[in-house]
Amino acid sequence: MNRILDRVGLPVTLFVLVAALAGLVHAMSPASLQRTVIVILINVVLVIGLYVFTGNSGVYSFGHLAFAMLGAYAGGLLVMPTELKEIQVPDAPAFLRAIEVSPPVAVLLAGLIAALVAIPVAIPLSRIGGLSAGLATVAMLLSMNVVASEWTDVTRGRRALSSIPTETTLAWALFWVLVVLLVAGLHQTSSSGRQLRASRDDEVAAAASGVRTSLLRGQAFVLSAFVTGVGGALFVMFLGSVSPSVFYLDYTFIIIAMLVVGGAHSLTGAALGAIVVGALQEFLRRVEGGNLLGLDIPSRPGLANIALGVLLVVMLVRLPRGLSGGRDLHWWRRWSTASSTSGAAEPHDGPEASETSQEQQTARR
């Protein structure tokens, strides 16, 4: 029982909390705020996608939304009716114009396509770290943006690919939040995930213990690309259109800020950061537009971006491990300890210390 809880307890707990909060706000809010709830859930998927690689490896990726862009175009084209593709992209390859799949299949295929594209990228990227890896991922994002902007036969270039069926509802977004939480949770508690987290904490010691860091980083990178591609497909099926500028530098900064604010080293922090920053963005957007709770107030253009930048700086200085403190929710461990009949109290320094100990033991094995 404890083994099962260790694998799925965290993602299920986070999903219950996220679903309860989203359902409550969605039921009690006007239509405009209901749409914001769905956007925040999609952001949860995207932030978790970044966390799967960055949170476990300690290597920051500044170009991960390239996979969201790829997933958005792939998902949008796959779900678009064939007759609309004849109008939107008449010069696209014949097989692409002829194919039309259901939204669930389109989202899944979008994630798989993003993962396949990530494989050749992961080979060189997994062998570098630090600033070099960050610059390499930025180059990846820039390259993907150029391809999307210039491949007019398939993407319509800088003109938006529109008329995409809008299928992403609250229930559909929540379903994929559950899926990606389970994917991320099972990965970080697996043997490869624990070894990768051990290399994040001490790469030299992990390598000396036989941990193949580059291979594990590559695996995490491909898995995170899949999750991010799913997020991109959900987003395009919510907006109904996509252009290269949607998944670019501005959105990249927001997703990274969400991960940092919540806590880059924990799955709890990834979900928490997406929700907190998303709610703050909506509040500041209303203040920016001069409308807050039905009151007319002076508009403050640019306030949202300035406030988000200030928040990020303050978090880096005051709470470098984020709102979660780098810790995950592990209520069942305390419950199992309290219900133990052995009569012997084991030393316990908190969830983070327990995780670190397990990761180090896995690395040594």
Short mmCIF file of N, CA and C in Angstrom, two decimals, residues 108-224:
data_model
loop_
_atom_site.label_atom_id
_atom_site.label_comp_id
_atom_site.label_asym_id
_atom_site.label_seq_id
_atom_site.Cartn_x
_atom_site.Cartn_y
_atom_site.Cartn_z
N LEU A 108 -2.98 13.38 -28.38
CA LEU A 108 -1.98 12.34 -28.13
C LEU A 108 -0.92 12.33 -29.23
N LEU A 109 -1.34 12.41 -30.48
CA LEU A 109 -0.39 12.42 -31.59
C LEU A 109 0.48 13.67 -31.56
N ALA A 110 -0.08 14.80 -31.15
CA ALA A 110 0.70 16.04 -31.05
C ALA A 110 1.83 15.87 -30.05
N GLY A 111 1.53 15.23 -28.91
CA GLY A 111 2.57 14.97 -27.92
C GLY A 111 3.63 14.02 -28.45
N LEU A 112 3.21 12.98 -29.17
CA LEU A 112 4.16 12.01 -29.71
C LEU A 112 5.04 12.64 -30.78
N ILE A 113 4.48 13.49 -31.61
CA ILE A 113 5.28 14.18 -32.64
C ILE A 113 6.32 15.08 -31.98
N ALA A 114 5.91 15.81 -30.94
CA ALA A 114 6.87 16.65 -30.22
C ALA A 114 7.99 15.81 -29.61
N ALA A 115 7.63 14.63 -29.07
CA ALA A 115 8.64 13.76 -28.48
C ALA A 115 9.60 13.23 -29.53
N LEU A 116 9.10 12.88 -30.72
CA LEU A 116 9.96 12.38 -31.79
C LEU A 116 10.94 13.46 -32.25
N VAL A 117 10.47 14.69 -32.37
CA VAL A 117 11.36 15.78 -32.76
C VAL A 117 12.40 16.05 -31.68
N ALA A 118 12.03 15.79 -30.42
CA ALA A 118 12.95 16.06 -29.30
C ALA A 118 14.10 15.06 -29.25
N ILE A 119 13.93 13.88 -29.83
CA ILE A 119 14.97 12.85 -29.73
C ILE A 119 16.31 13.31 -30.32
N PRO A 120 16.36 13.79 -31.57
CA PRO A 120 17.67 14.25 -32.08
C PRO A 120 18.20 15.47 -31.35
N VAL A 121 17.30 16.30 -30.81
CA VAL A 121 17.74 17.47 -30.06
C VAL A 121 18.35 17.05 -28.73
N ALA A 122 17.78 15.99 -28.13
CA ALA A 122 18.23 15.54 -26.81
C ALA A 122 19.63 14.95 -26.83
N ILE A 123 20.04 14.40 -27.97
CA ILE A 123 21.35 13.74 -28.04
C ILE A 123 22.49 14.69 -27.71
N PRO A 124 22.61 15.84 -28.37
CA PRO A 124 23.70 16.77 -27.98
C PRO A 124 23.39 17.54 -26.71
N LEU A 125 22.09 17.87 -26.50
CA LEU A 125 21.73 18.70 -25.35
C LEU A 125 22.00 18.00 -24.03
N SER A 126 21.83 16.68 -23.99
CA SER A 126 22.01 15.94 -22.75
C SER A 126 23.46 15.90 -22.30
N ARG A 127 24.37 16.26 -23.17
CA ARG A 127 25.79 16.21 -22.82
C ARG A 127 26.36 17.54 -22.36
N ILE A 128 25.53 18.56 -22.32
CA ILE A 128 25.98 19.87 -21.84
C ILE A 128 25.06 20.32 -20.72
N GLY A 129 25.45 21.33 -20.01
CA GLY A 129 24.65 21.83 -18.90
C GLY A 129 24.89 23.31 -18.69
N GLY A 130 24.24 23.85 -17.66
CA GLY A 130 24.44 25.24 -17.30
C GLY A 130 24.02 26.21 -18.38
N LEU A 131 24.80 27.29 -18.55
CA LEU A 131 24.47 28.34 -19.50
C LEU A 131 24.49 27.82 -20.93
N SER A 132 25.39 26.89 -21.23
CA SER A 132 25.47 26.34 -22.59
C SER A 132 24.16 25.66 -22.98
N ALA A 133 23.60 24.88 -22.07
CA ALA A 133 22.33 24.21 -22.36
C ALA A 133 21.21 25.22 -22.52
N GLY A 134 21.21 26.26 -21.67
CA GLY A 134 20.18 27.29 -21.78
C GLY A 134 20.22 28.00 -23.13
N LEU A 135 21.43 28.34 -23.59
CA LEU A 135 21.57 29.00 -24.89
C LEU A 135 21.17 28.06 -26.03
N ALA A 136 21.49 26.78 -25.89
CA ALA A 136 21.12 25.81 -26.91
C ALA A 136 19.60 25.71 -27.04
N THR A 137 18.89 25.74 -25.93
CA THR A 137 17.43 25.65 -25.99
C THR A 137 16.82 26.94 -26.56
N VAL A 138 17.45 28.08 -26.28
CA VAL A 138 16.98 29.33 -26.90
C VAL A 138 17.14 29.26 -28.41
N ALA A 139 18.28 28.73 -28.87
CA ALA A 139 18.50 28.56 -30.31
C ALA A 139 17.45 27.65 -30.91
N MET A 140 17.06 26.60 -30.16
CA MET A 140 16.02 25.69 -30.63
C MET A 140 14.69 26.44 -30.81
N LEU A 141 14.34 27.28 -29.85
CA LEU A 141 13.09 28.04 -29.94
C LEU A 141 13.13 29.01 -31.12
N LEU A 142 14.25 29.70 -31.29
CA LEU A 142 14.38 30.64 -32.41
C LEU A 142 14.27 29.92 -33.75
N SER A 143 14.91 28.76 -33.84
CA SER A 143 14.87 27.99 -35.09
C SER A 143 13.46 27.52 -35.39
N MET A 144 12.76 27.03 -34.36
CA MET A 144 11.40 26.55 -34.55
C MET A 144 10.47 27.70 -34.96
N ASN A 145 10.70 28.87 -34.41
CA ASN A 145 9.89 30.03 -34.76
C ASN A 145 10.11 30.42 -36.22
N VAL A 146 11.35 30.36 -36.67
CA VAL A 146 11.65 30.68 -38.08
C VAL A 146 10.98 29.67 -39.00
N VAL A 147 11.07 28.38 -38.66
CA VAL A 147 10.44 27.35 -39.49
C VAL A 147 8.93 27.57 -39.57
N ALA A 148 8.30 27.84 -38.42
CA ALA A 148 6.86 28.06 -38.41
C ALA A 148 6.47 29.32 -39.18
N SER A 149 7.34 30.32 -39.15
CA SER A 149 7.05 31.58 -39.84
C SER A 149 7.22 31.48 -41.35
N GLU A 150 8.13 30.62 -41.80
CA GLU A 150 8.46 30.55 -43.22
C GLU A 150 7.84 29.37 -43.96
N TRP A 151 7.38 28.34 -43.23
CA TRP A 151 6.81 27.16 -43.89
C TRP A 151 5.33 27.43 -44.19
N THR A 152 5.09 28.32 -45.12
CA THR A 152 3.73 28.82 -45.36
C THR A 152 2.80 27.74 -45.90
N ASP A 153 3.34 26.73 -46.59
CA ASP A 153 2.47 25.69 -47.15
C ASP A 153 1.74 24.90 -46.07
N VAL A 154 2.35 24.79 -44.90
CA VAL A 154 1.76 24.00 -43.81
C VAL A 154 1.24 24.86 -42.68
N THR A 155 1.97 25.90 -42.31
CA THR A 155 1.61 26.70 -41.14
C THR A 155 0.95 28.03 -41.48
N ARG A 156 0.88 28.39 -42.76
CA ARG A 156 0.40 29.70 -43.21
C ARG A 156 1.32 30.83 -42.77
N GLY A 157 2.51 30.50 -42.34
CA GLY A 157 3.50 31.51 -41.99
C GLY A 157 3.05 32.39 -40.84
N ARG A 158 3.24 33.69 -41.00
CA ARG A 158 2.88 34.63 -39.93
C ARG A 158 1.37 34.88 -39.86
N ARG A 159 0.66 34.45 -40.87
CA ARG A 159 -0.81 34.50 -40.80
C ARG A 159 -1.28 33.36 -39.90
N ALA A 160 -2.26 33.62 -39.09
CA ALA A 160 -2.71 32.61 -38.13
C ALA A 160 -3.39 31.45 -38.85
N LEU A 161 -3.10 30.24 -38.38
CA LEU A 161 -3.83 29.06 -38.80
C LEU A 161 -5.12 29.04 -37.99
N SER A 162 -6.24 29.29 -38.63
CA SER A 162 -7.50 29.49 -37.91
C SER A 162 -8.52 28.42 -38.26
N SER A 163 -9.73 28.60 -37.76
CA SER A 163 -10.85 27.67 -37.97
C SER A 163 -10.59 26.29 -37.37
N ILE A 164 -9.78 26.26 -36.32
CA ILE A 164 -9.50 25.00 -35.62
C ILE A 164 -10.64 24.75 -34.62
N PRO A 165 -11.21 23.56 -34.62
CA PRO A 165 -12.31 23.28 -33.67
C PRO A 165 -11.88 23.52 -32.23
N THR A 166 -12.71 24.21 -31.48
CA THR A 166 -12.42 24.50 -30.08
C THR A 166 -13.04 23.41 -29.21
N GLU A 167 -12.20 22.47 -28.82
CA GLU A 167 -12.66 21.29 -28.09
C GLU A 167 -12.23 21.26 -26.63
N THR A 168 -11.35 22.16 -26.21
CA THR A 168 -10.81 22.12 -24.86
C THR A 168 -11.80 22.75 -23.87
N THR A 169 -12.47 21.91 -23.11
CA THR A 169 -13.39 22.34 -22.07
C THR A 169 -12.73 22.17 -20.71
N LEU A 170 -13.45 22.55 -19.65
CA LEU A 170 -12.93 22.39 -18.30
C LEU A 170 -12.64 20.91 -18.00
N ALA A 171 -13.59 20.04 -18.33
CA ALA A 171 -13.41 18.61 -18.05
C ALA A 171 -12.24 18.04 -18.85
N TRP A 172 -12.14 18.45 -20.11
CA TRP A 172 -11.06 17.95 -20.97
C TRP A 172 -9.70 18.41 -20.46
N ALA A 173 -9.62 19.69 -20.03
CA ALA A 173 -8.37 20.21 -19.48
C ALA A 173 -8.00 19.49 -18.18
N LEU A 174 -8.99 19.25 -17.33
CA LEU A 174 -8.73 18.55 -16.07
C LEU A 174 -8.25 17.12 -16.32
N PHE A 175 -8.82 16.46 -17.32
CA PHE A 175 -8.39 15.10 -17.64
C PHE A 175 -6.90 15.08 -17.99
N TRP A 176 -6.46 16.01 -18.80
CA TRP A 176 -5.05 16.02 -19.20
C TRP A 176 -4.15 16.50 -18.07
N VAL A 177 -4.67 17.33 -17.18
CA VAL A 177 -3.89 17.68 -15.98
C VAL A 177 -3.62 16.42 -15.17
N LEU A 178 -4.63 15.58 -15.01
CA LEU A 178 -4.44 14.32 -14.28
C LEU A 178 -3.41 13.44 -14.99
N VAL A 179 -3.51 13.33 -16.30
CA VAL A 179 -2.58 12.48 -17.06
C VAL A 179 -1.15 12.96 -16.88
N VAL A 180 -0.90 14.25 -17.06
CA VAL A 180 0.48 14.73 -16.99
C VAL A 180 1.01 14.71 -15.56
N LEU A 181 0.13 14.89 -14.57
CA LEU A 181 0.56 14.76 -13.17
C LEU A 181 1.02 13.33 -12.90
N LEU A 182 0.26 12.36 -13.40
CA LEU A 182 0.65 10.96 -13.22
C LEU A 182 1.95 10.66 -13.95
N VAL A 183 2.10 11.17 -15.16
CA VAL A 183 3.34 10.96 -15.93
C VAL A 183 4.53 11.53 -15.18
N ALA A 184 4.39 12.78 -14.72
CA ALA A 184 5.50 13.44 -14.00
C ALA A 184 5.78 12.76 -12.67
N GLY A 185 4.72 12.37 -11.95
CA GLY A 185 4.91 11.74 -10.65
C GLY A 185 5.55 10.37 -10.76
N LEU A 186 5.09 9.57 -11.72
CA LEU A 186 5.67 8.24 -11.91
C LEU A 186 7.12 8.33 -12.38
N HIS A 187 7.42 9.35 -13.20
CA HIS A 187 8.80 9.49 -13.67
C HIS A 187 9.74 9.85 -12.53
N GLN A 188 9.35 10.81 -11.69
CA GLN A 188 10.28 11.25 -10.65
C GLN A 188 10.45 10.23 -9.53
N THR A 189 9.50 9.30 -9.39
CA THR A 189 9.65 8.26 -8.37
C THR A 189 10.22 6.96 -8.93
N SER A 190 10.44 6.93 -10.26
CA SER A 190 11.05 5.75 -10.86
C SER A 190 12.54 5.73 -10.56
N SER A 191 13.17 4.60 -10.87
CA SER A 191 14.61 4.48 -10.65
C SER A 191 15.39 5.51 -11.46
N SER A 192 15.03 5.70 -12.73
CA SER A 192 15.73 6.68 -13.56
C SER A 192 15.49 8.10 -13.07
N GLY A 193 14.26 8.37 -12.61
CA GLY A 193 13.97 9.70 -12.10
C GLY A 193 14.75 10.03 -10.84
N ARG A 194 14.85 9.06 -9.93
CA ARG A 194 15.60 9.28 -8.69
C ARG A 194 17.09 9.45 -8.98
N GLN A 195 17.60 8.68 -9.91
CA GLN A 195 19.02 8.83 -10.26
C GLN A 195 19.28 10.20 -10.89
N LEU A 196 18.35 10.65 -11.73
CA LEU A 196 18.51 11.96 -12.35
C LEU A 196 18.48 13.07 -11.30
N ARG A 197 17.59 12.96 -10.33
CA ARG A 197 17.51 13.97 -9.27
C ARG A 197 18.76 13.92 -8.39
N ALA A 198 19.33 12.73 -8.21
CA ALA A 198 20.58 12.62 -7.46
C ALA A 198 21.71 13.32 -8.21
N SER A 199 21.74 13.19 -9.54
CA SER A 199 22.77 13.88 -10.34
C SER A 199 22.56 15.38 -10.33
N ARG A 200 21.31 15.81 -10.19
CA ARG A 200 21.02 17.24 -10.07
C ARG A 200 21.64 17.81 -8.81
N ASP A 201 21.55 17.06 -7.71
CA ASP A 201 22.08 17.55 -6.43
C ASP A 201 23.60 17.47 -6.37
N ASP A 202 24.18 16.44 -6.96
CA ASP A 202 25.65 16.29 -6.96
C ASP A 202 26.04 15.44 -8.16
N GLU A 203 26.35 16.12 -9.26
CA GLU A 203 26.61 15.41 -10.51
C GLU A 203 27.87 14.54 -10.42
N VAL A 204 28.91 15.06 -9.75
CA VAL A 204 30.16 14.32 -9.65
C VAL A 204 29.97 13.02 -8.86
N ALA A 205 29.30 13.13 -7.70
CA ALA A 205 29.07 11.95 -6.88
C ALA A 205 28.18 10.94 -7.60
N ALA A 206 27.17 11.44 -8.32
CA ALA A 206 26.29 10.54 -9.05
C ALA A 206 27.05 9.81 -10.15
N ALA A 207 27.90 10.53 -10.87
CA ALA A 207 28.70 9.89 -11.93
C ALA A 207 29.63 8.85 -11.35
N ALA A 208 30.22 9.15 -10.19
CA ALA A 208 31.11 8.20 -9.53
C ALA A 208 30.36 6.96 -9.08
N SER A 209 29.05 7.09 -8.86
CA SER A 209 28.23 5.95 -8.43
C SER A 209 27.67 5.16 -9.61
N GLY A 210 28.03 5.57 -10.82
CA GLY A 210 27.59 4.85 -12.01
C GLY A 210 26.34 5.39 -12.66
N VAL A 211 25.89 6.57 -12.27
CA VAL A 211 24.69 7.17 -12.87
C VAL A 211 25.03 7.72 -14.25
N ARG A 212 24.30 7.31 -15.27
CA ARG A 212 24.53 7.78 -16.64
C ARG A 212 23.69 9.04 -16.86
N THR A 213 24.25 10.15 -16.43
CA THR A 213 23.51 11.41 -16.38
C THR A 213 23.01 11.84 -17.75
N SER A 214 23.85 11.75 -18.77
CA SER A 214 23.45 12.22 -20.09
C SER A 214 22.27 11.42 -20.64
N LEU A 215 22.28 10.10 -20.43
CA LEU A 215 21.17 9.27 -20.90
C LEU A 215 19.88 9.63 -20.17
N LEU A 216 19.96 9.81 -18.86
CA LEU A 216 18.77 10.13 -18.07
C LEU A 216 18.23 11.51 -18.42
N ARG A 217 19.14 12.46 -18.68
CA ARG A 217 18.68 13.78 -19.10
C ARG A 217 17.96 13.70 -20.44
N GLY A 218 18.50 12.91 -21.35
CA GLY A 218 17.85 12.76 -22.65
C GLY A 218 16.47 12.16 -22.53
N GLN A 219 16.31 11.15 -21.69
CA GLN A 219 15.00 10.54 -21.48
C GLN A 219 14.01 11.55 -20.91
N ALA A 220 14.45 12.32 -19.91
CA ALA A 220 13.57 13.32 -19.31
C ALA A 220 13.21 14.41 -20.31
N PHE A 221 14.16 14.76 -21.17
CA PHE A 221 13.91 15.80 -22.18
C PHE A 221 12.83 15.36 -23.16
N VAL A 222 12.91 14.12 -23.62
CA VAL A 222 11.92 13.61 -24.57
C VAL A 222 10.55 13.50 -23.91
N LEU A 223 10.51 13.03 -22.66
CA LEU A 223 9.24 12.92 -21.95
C LEU A 223 8.62 14.29 -21.71
N SER A 224 9.45 15.26 -21.36
CA SER A 224 8.94 16.62 -21.14
C SER A 224 8.45 17.24 -22.44
#
